[in-house]
Amino acid sequence: MTITTDIINADRTLQPPLYAKREVVLARGEGATLWDSEGNAFIDMMSNYGVNVLGHAHPAVTEAIARQAGLLVSCHQSFVSDIRAQFLETLIGLAPDGMTRAFLSNSGTEAIEAALKFARVATGRDGIVATRGGYHGRTIGALAATAEKKYREPFASVLAPATHVPFNNLDALEAAVNSTTAAVILEPIQGEGGIVVPDDDYLAGARHIASAAGAMLILDEVQTAFRTGTFFACEPSGIVPDLLCTAKGLANGVPIGATLMTEEVAGVLGGGVHGSTFGGNPLACAAGLATIDAIRAEGLLERSVALGERLRGG
């Protein structure tokens, strides 16, 4: 038995069988290339489920992480951190006008959980309207908004009330939203649903429908942020959501999540009602700041437009 086989067997047998394991032990990465423990090279076509927007081991991010690790790795959000303040200023500065605050966590699912809690308290309602094909996470709160049957069925009895309507169908959305709806939650472009791009007026229509019913509009940009030619995919629509969630590419692989919100929404939860021990830690904030700086410095938003047009053109 080889060392590689031993490692694969340990990884497979010491965790619950939630993932199909590939028969390879990844050892290091650089750019779009990964190497296994035996020195074989692979082109990374999935960027670690969408998190490595700059590729693996980007020099600026690696340097920022190393520098911050030598200063302060953990700093609870009840204390002030200089790098967190810089990161928040930068991130909020990129958001649609009117979004003034952000709650920091450790993943996209956590960002969605926070958004749903804010929305429910802000409206005093429980209902969620989401879309078929939409994916928003697999923890109990976020799972209510996720459409996939195989994720939902084992936990159906404890999920919050949710209605799922066809994506990119404003008539169906309007029919589903009512006086019990706390939030409409949408991806600007569906990810797990198949990279589905809606009509140009879809997000503006959803904004109008949610506002007319007194519901919050939550945009899930966990996958789309930093990838569509603007920092956030909702920007071309000109709308301002009540809450906007992002994660995956935000720190190029370092666990992080962010729930951006308007000033009005930010004030609805009192001290200690929601929190995160590791959220907003200096290491993740340093990685996030370096990632944003690199996207700007290397013109990657403009590059994504050019590559996107090439890909869509066949």
CSV table of C-alpha atoms in Angstrom, one decimal:
chain,number,residue,atom,x,y,z
A,1,MET,CA,0.0,0.0,0.0
A,2,THR,CA,1.4,3.4,-1.0
A,3,ILE,CA,1.5,6.5,1.1
A,4,THR,CA,-1.0,8.1,-1.3
A,5,THR,CA,-3.4,5.2,-0.8
A,6,ASP,CA,-3.1,5.5,3.0
A,7,ILE,CA,-3.9,9.2,2.8
A,8,ILE,CA,-6.9,8.7,0.6
A,9,ASN,CA,-8.3,5.9,2.8
A,10,ALA,CA,-7.8,8.1,6.0
A,11,ASP,CA,-9.5,11.1,4.4
A,12,ARG,CA,-12.4,8.9,3.2
A,13,THR,CA,-12.9,6.8,6.4
A,14,LEU,CA,-12.4,9.5,9.0
A,15,GLN,CA,-15.2,11.9,7.7
A,16,PRO,CA,-18.9,11.3,7.1
A,17,PRO,CA,-19.5,10.1,3.5
A,18,LEU,CA,-20.9,13.4,2.3
A,19,TYR,CA,-18.6,13.9,-0.7
A,20,ALA,CA,-17.5,11.6,-3.5
A,21,LYS,CA,-13.7,11.5,-3.1
A,22,ARG,CA,-11.4,11.9,-6.1
A,23,GLU,CA,-8.5,9.4,-6.2
A,24,VAL,CA,-5.9,12.1,-5.9
A,25,VAL,CA,-4.1,13.9,-3.1
A,26,LEU,CA,-3.7,17.6,-3.8
A,27,ALA,CA,-0.4,18.9,-2.4
A,28,ARG,CA,0.0,22.4,-3.8
A,29,GLY,CA,-1.2,25.0,-6.3
A,30,GLU,CA,0.0,28.0,-8.3
A,31,GLY,CA,-2.2,30.0,-10.5
A,32,ALA,CA,-4.6,27.7,-12.4
A,33,THR,CA,-2.3,24.6,-11.8
A,34,LEU,CA,-2.6,22.0,-9.1
A,35,TRP,CA,-0.1,19.3,-8.3
A,36,ASP,CA,-0.7,16.0,-6.5
A,37,SER,CA,1.5,14.3,-3.9
A,38,GLU,CA,3.2,12.3,-6.7
A,39,GLY,CA,4.1,15.4,-8.8
A,40,ASN,CA,1.3,15.1,-11.4
A,41,ALA,CA,0.0,18.5,-12.7
A,42,PHE,CA,-3.6,19.3,-13.3
A,43,ILE,CA,-5.4,22.4,-14.7
A,44,ASP,CA,-7.9,23.6,-12.0
A,45,MET,CA,-11.2,24.0,-13.9
A,46,MET,CA,-13.3,24.7,-10.8
A,47,SER,CA,-11.2,27.1,-8.7
A,48,ASN,CA,-12.0,25.1,-5.6
A,49,TYR,CA,-15.8,25.5,-6.0
A,50,GLY,CA,-15.4,29.1,-7.0
A,51,VAL,CA,-13.3,30.6,-4.3
A,52,ASN,CA,-9.9,31.1,-6.0
A,53,VAL,CA,-10.7,34.1,-8.2
A,54,LEU,CA,-6.9,35.0,-8.4
A,55,GLY,CA,-5.8,31.4,-8.7
A,56,HIS,CA,-3.8,29.5,-6.1
A,57,ALA,CA,-1.0,31.0,-4.1
A,58,HIS,CA,-1.4,34.5,-5.5
A,59,PRO,CA,1.8,36.4,-4.3
A,60,ALA,CA,0.0,39.4,-3.0
A,61,VAL,CA,-2.6,37.4,-1.0
A,62,THR,CA,0.1,35.0,0.3
A,63,GLU,CA,2.2,37.9,1.4
A,64,ALA,CA,-0.7,39.6,3.1
A,65,ILE,CA,-1.7,36.4,5.0
A,66,ALA,CA,1.9,35.8,6.1
A,67,ARG,CA,2.3,39.4,7.3
A,68,GLN,CA,-1.0,39.4,9.2
A,69,ALA,CA,-0.3,36.0,10.8
A,70,GLY,CA,2.8,37.5,12.4
A,71,LEU,CA,0.7,40.3,13.9
A,72,LEU,CA,-2.7,39.2,14.9
A,73,VAL,CA,-4.8,36.2,13.6
A,74,SER,CA,-7.9,36.5,15.8
A,75,CYS,CA,-9.7,39.5,17.1
A,76,HIS,CA,-13.3,39.2,18.2
A,77,GLN,CA,-15.7,41.8,16.7
A,78,SER,CA,-16.3,43.2,20.2
A,79,PHE,CA,-12.8,44.7,19.8
A,80,VAL,CA,-11.6,47.0,17.1
A,81,SER,CA,-9.2,45.8,14.4
A,82,ASP,CA,-7.3,48.2,12.1
A,83,ILE,CA,-7.3,45.7,9.2
A,84,ARG,CA,-10.9,44.9,9.6
A,85,ALA,CA,-11.8,48.6,9.5
A,86,GLN,CA,-9.8,49.0,6.3
A,87,PHE,CA,-11.4,46.0,4.8
A,88,LEU,CA,-14.9,47.1,5.7
A,89,GLU,CA,-14.3,50.6,4.3
A,90,THR,CA,-13.1,49.1,1.0
A,91,LEU,CA,-15.9,46.5,0.7
A,92,ILE,CA,-18.7,48.9,1.5
A,93,GLY,CA,-17.1,51.4,-0.9
A,94,LEU,CA,-17.7,48.9,-3.7
A,95,ALA,CA,-21.3,48.1,-2.8
A,96,PRO,CA,-24.4,49.8,-4.4
A,97,ASP,CA,-25.0,53.3,-3.1
A,98,GLY,CA,-27.1,53.1,0.1
A,99,MET,CA,-25.5,50.0,1.5
A,100,THR,CA,-23.6,51.3,4.5
A,101,ARG,CA,-22.8,48.4,6.8
A,102,ALA,CA,-21.6,44.8,6.7
A,103,PHE,CA,-21.7,41.9,9.0
A,104,LEU,CA,-18.7,39.6,8.6
A,105,SER,CA,-18.8,35.9,9.0
A,106,ASN,CA,-17.0,32.8,7.6
A,107,SER,CA,-18.9,31.5,4.6
A,108,GLY,CA,-21.7,32.2,2.1
A,109,THR,CA,-24.2,30.2,4.0
A,110,GLU,CA,-23.5,32.2,7.2
A,111,ALA,CA,-23.9,35.4,5.2
A,112,ILE,CA,-27.3,34.2,4.0
A,113,GLU,CA,-28.3,33.1,7.5
A,114,ALA,CA,-27.6,36.6,8.8
A,115,ALA,CA,-29.5,38.2,6.0
A,116,LEU,CA,-32.6,36.1,6.7
A,117,LYS,CA,-32.5,37.0,10.4
A,118,PHE,CA,-32.2,40.7,9.7
A,119,ALA,CA,-35.1,40.5,7.2
A,120,ARG,CA,-37.4,38.6,9.5
A,121,VAL,CA,-36.9,41.1,12.4
A,122,ALA,CA,-37.1,44.1,10.1
A,123,THR,CA,-40.4,43.0,8.7
A,124,GLY,CA,-41.9,41.0,11.5
A,125,ARG,CA,-42.7,38.3,9.0
A,126,ASP,CA,-41.5,34.7,8.4
A,127,GLY,CA,-42.2,33.9,4.7
A,128,ILE,CA,-39.5,33.5,2.1
A,129,VAL,CA,-39.9,33.6,-1.6
A,130,ALA,CA,-37.0,32.1,-3.6
A,131,THR,CA,-36.5,30.6,-7.0
A,132,ARG,CA,-36.4,27.1,-8.5
A,133,GLY,CA,-32.9,26.2,-9.3
A,134,GLY,CA,-31.6,28.6,-6.6
A,135,TYR,CA,-28.9,27.6,-4.2
A,136,HIS,CA,-28.4,29.6,-0.9
A,137,GLY,CA,-26.7,27.1,1.4
A,138,ARG,CA,-27.4,24.0,3.5
A,139,THR,CA,-27.7,25.1,7.1
A,140,ILE,CA,-31.3,25.1,8.4
A,141,GLY,CA,-32.1,28.7,7.8
A,142,ALA,CA,-30.5,29.0,4.4
A,143,LEU,CA,-31.8,25.6,3.3
A,144,ALA,CA,-35.4,26.9,3.4
A,145,ALA,CA,-34.4,29.2,0.5
A,146,THR,CA,-32.5,26.5,-1.4
A,147,ALA,CA,-34.6,24.7,-4.0
A,148,GLU,CA,-32.9,21.4,-4.5
A,149,LYS,CA,-35.1,18.5,-3.2
A,150,LYS,CA,-32.4,16.2,-2.1
A,151,TYR,CA,-30.9,18.8,0.2
A,152,ARG,CA,-34.3,19.8,1.7
A,153,GLU,CA,-36.2,16.5,2.1
A,154,PRO,CA,-34.4,15.1,5.2
A,155,PHE,CA,-35.0,18.4,7.1
A,156,ALA,CA,-38.4,19.4,5.7
A,157,SER,CA,-40.2,19.4,9.1
A,158,VAL,CA,-37.9,22.1,10.5
A,159,LEU,CA,-37.6,24.4,7.5
A,160,ALA,CA,-39.1,27.9,7.6
A,161,PRO,CA,-42.0,28.5,5.2
A,162,ALA,CA,-40.8,29.2,1.7
A,163,THR,CA,-42.3,29.4,-1.8
A,164,HIS,CA,-40.1,28.6,-4.9
A,165,VAL,CA,-41.1,30.2,-8.2
A,166,PRO,CA,-39.5,30.0,-11.7
A,167,PHE,CA,-36.4,32.1,-12.1
A,168,ASN,CA,-36.7,35.1,-14.4
A,169,ASN,CA,-40.5,35.1,-14.2
A,170,LEU,CA,-41.7,38.4,-12.7
A,171,ASP,CA,-45.4,37.4,-13.0
A,172,ALA,CA,-44.8,34.3,-10.9
A,173,LEU,CA,-42.8,36.2,-8.4
A,174,GLU,CA,-45.4,38.9,-8.0
A,175,ALA,CA,-48.1,36.3,-7.5
A,176,ALA,CA,-46.1,34.6,-4.7
A,177,VAL,CA,-45.1,37.7,-2.7
A,178,ASN,CA,-47.7,38.8,-0.1
A,179,SER,CA,-48.2,40.4,3.3
A,180,THR,CA,-46.5,37.3,5.0
A,181,THR,CA,-43.3,37.6,2.9
A,182,ALA,CA,-40.3,38.7,4.9
A,183,ALA,CA,-37.8,38.4,2.0
A,184,VAL,CA,-37.4,37.7,-1.6
A,185,ILE,CA,-34.0,36.1,-2.1
A,186,LEU,CA,-32.4,35.8,-5.6
A,187,GLU,CA,-29.1,35.2,-7.3
A,188,PRO,CA,-28.5,37.8,-10.0
A,189,ILE,CA,-27.2,34.9,-12.1
A,190,GLN,CA,-28.1,31.4,-10.9
A,191,GLY,CA,-25.0,29.3,-10.2
A,192,GLU,CA,-25.8,25.8,-9.2
A,193,GLY,CA,-29.0,26.1,-11.3
A,194,GLY,CA,-26.9,26.2,-14.4
A,195,ILE,CA,-25.4,29.7,-14.9
A,196,VAL,CA,-28.8,31.1,-15.8
A,197,VAL,CA,-28.7,34.8,-16.8
A,198,PRO,CA,-32.0,36.6,-16.4
A,199,ASP,CA,-33.5,39.3,-18.5
A,200,ASP,CA,-32.1,42.8,-18.1
A,201,ASP,CA,-35.2,44.0,-16.2
A,202,TYR,CA,-35.6,41.1,-13.9
A,203,LEU,CA,-33.7,42.5,-10.8
A,204,ALA,CA,-35.4,45.9,-11.1
A,205,GLY,CA,-38.8,44.1,-11.3
A,206,ALA,CA,-38.0,42.0,-8.3
A,207,ARG,CA,-37.0,45.2,-6.4
A,208,HIS,CA,-40.3,46.8,-7.2
A,209,ILE,CA,-42.3,43.7,-6.2
A,210,ALA,CA,-40.6,43.3,-2.9
A,211,SER,CA,-40.9,47.0,-2.0
A,212,ALA,CA,-44.6,47.1,-3.0
A,213,ALA,CA,-45.3,44.2,-0.6
A,214,GLY,CA,-43.1,45.6,2.3
A,215,ALA,CA,-40.7,42.7,1.9
A,216,MET,CA,-36.9,42.8,2.0
A,217,LEU,CA,-34.9,42.0,-1.2
A,218,ILE,CA,-31.9,39.8,-0.5
A,219,LEU,CA,-29.4,39.4,-3.3
A,220,ASP,CA,-27.2,36.3,-3.0
A,221,GLU,CA,-23.9,37.2,-4.7
A,222,VAL,CA,-21.9,34.5,-3.0
A,223,GLN,CA,-20.9,33.2,-6.4
A,224,THR,CA,-21.3,36.2,-8.7
A,225,ALA,CA,-19.4,38.9,-6.9
A,226,PHE,CA,-16.1,39.9,-8.6
A,227,ARG,CA,-16.8,37.8,-11.6
A,228,THR,CA,-19.1,39.5,-14.1
A,229,GLY,CA,-17.3,42.7,-15.1
A,230,THR,CA,-18.4,44.7,-12.1
A,231,PHE,CA,-17.6,44.0,-8.4
A,232,PHE,CA,-21.2,43.0,-7.9
A,233,ALA,CA,-23.4,41.5,-10.6
A,234,CYS,CA,-26.4,43.6,-9.6
A,235,GLU,CA,-24.6,46.9,-10.5
A,236,PRO,CA,-25.8,47.1,-14.1
A,237,SER,CA,-29.4,46.9,-13.0
A,238,GLY,CA,-29.0,50.1,-10.9
A,239,ILE,CA,-31.0,48.7,-8.0
A,240,VAL,CA,-30.1,48.7,-4.3
A,241,PRO,CA,-31.1,45.6,-2.4
A,242,ASP,CA,-31.9,45.7,1.3
A,243,LEU,CA,-29.3,43.0,1.9
A,244,LEU,CA,-26.5,41.6,-0.2
A,245,CYS,CA,-24.5,38.5,0.6
A,246,THR,CA,-21.0,37.6,-0.7
A,247,ALA,CA,-18.3,35.1,0.2
A,248,LYS,CA,-16.5,32.6,-2.1
A,249,GLY,CA,-14.1,34.8,-4.0
A,250,LEU,CA,-13.9,37.5,-1.4
A,251,ALA,CA,-10.6,36.4,0.1
A,252,ASN,CA,-9.3,34.0,-2.6
A,253,GLY,CA,-9.8,30.9,-0.6
A,254,VAL,CA,-9.6,32.1,3.0
A,255,PRO,CA,-12.9,31.5,4.7
A,256,ILE,CA,-15.0,34.7,4.8
A,257,GLY,CA,-18.5,35.9,4.4
A,258,ALA,CA,-20.2,39.3,4.3
A,259,THR,CA,-23.7,40.5,4.6
A,260,LEU,CA,-24.0,44.0,3.4
A,261,MET,CA,-27.1,46.1,4.3
A,262,THR,CA,-28.7,49.5,4.3
A,263,GLU,CA,-28.6,51.7,7.4
A,264,GLU,CA,-32.3,51.1,8.0
A,265,VAL,CA,-31.9,47.3,8.1
A,266,ALA,CA,-28.7,47.5,10.2
A,267,GLY,CA,-30.4,48.9,13.2
A,268,VAL,CA,-33.1,46.2,13.7
A,269,LEU,CA,-31.0,43.8,15.7
A,270,GLY,CA,-29.7,44.7,19.1
A,271,GLY,CA,-26.4,43.9,20.8
A,272,GLY,CA,-25.6,40.2,21.0
A,273,VAL,CA,-28.7,39.0,19.0
A,274,HIS,CA,-26.4,37.7,16.3
A,275,GLY,CA,-22.7,37.2,16.1
A,276,SER,CA,-19.7,35.1,15.0
A,277,THR,CA,-16.6,34.1,17.0
A,278,PHE,CA,-14.3,33.9,13.9
A,279,GLY,CA,-16.2,36.3,11.7
A,280,GLY,CA,-14.2,39.4,10.7
A,281,ASN,CA,-10.9,37.9,11.9
A,282,PRO,CA,-7.8,39.9,10.9
A,283,LEU,CA,-6.3,37.1,8.8
A,284,ALA,CA,-9.4,36.8,6.6
A,285,CYS,CA,-9.7,40.6,6.3
A,286,ALA,CA,-6.1,40.9,5.2
A,287,ALA,CA,-6.7,38.3,2.5
A,288,GLY,CA,-9.9,40.0,1.4
A,289,LEU,CA,-8.2,43.4,1.2
A,290,ALA,CA,-5.3,42.0,-0.8
A,291,THR,CA,-7.7,40.2,-3.1
A,292,ILE,CA,-9.7,43.3,-3.9
A,293,ASP,CA,-6.5,45.3,-4.5
A,294,ALA,CA,-5.2,42.6,-6.9
A,295,ILE,CA,-8.4,42.5,-8.9
A,296,ARG,CA,-8.1,46.3,-9.3
A,297,ALA,CA,-4.4,46.3,-10.0
A,298,GLU,CA,-4.5,43.5,-12.6
A,299,GLY,CA,-7.6,44.8,-14.4
A,300,LEU,CA,-9.5,41.5,-13.8
A,301,LEU,CA,-13.0,43.0,-14.0
A,302,GLU,CA,-12.2,44.1,-17.5
A,303,ARG,CA,-10.6,40.8,-18.3
A,304,SER,CA,-13.7,38.9,-17.1
A,305,VAL,CA,-15.8,40.9,-19.6
A,306,ALA,CA,-13.5,40.0,-22.5
A,307,LEU,CA,-13.3,36.3,-21.5
A,308,GLY,CA,-17.0,36.2,-20.8
A,309,GLU,CA,-17.8,37.5,-24.3
A,310,ARG,CA,-15.4,34.9,-25.8
A,311,LEU,CA,-16.9,32.1,-23.8
A,312,ARG,CA,-20.5,33.0,-24.7
A,313,GLY,CA,-19.6,33.5,-28.3
A,314,GLY,CA,-18.4,29.9,-28.5
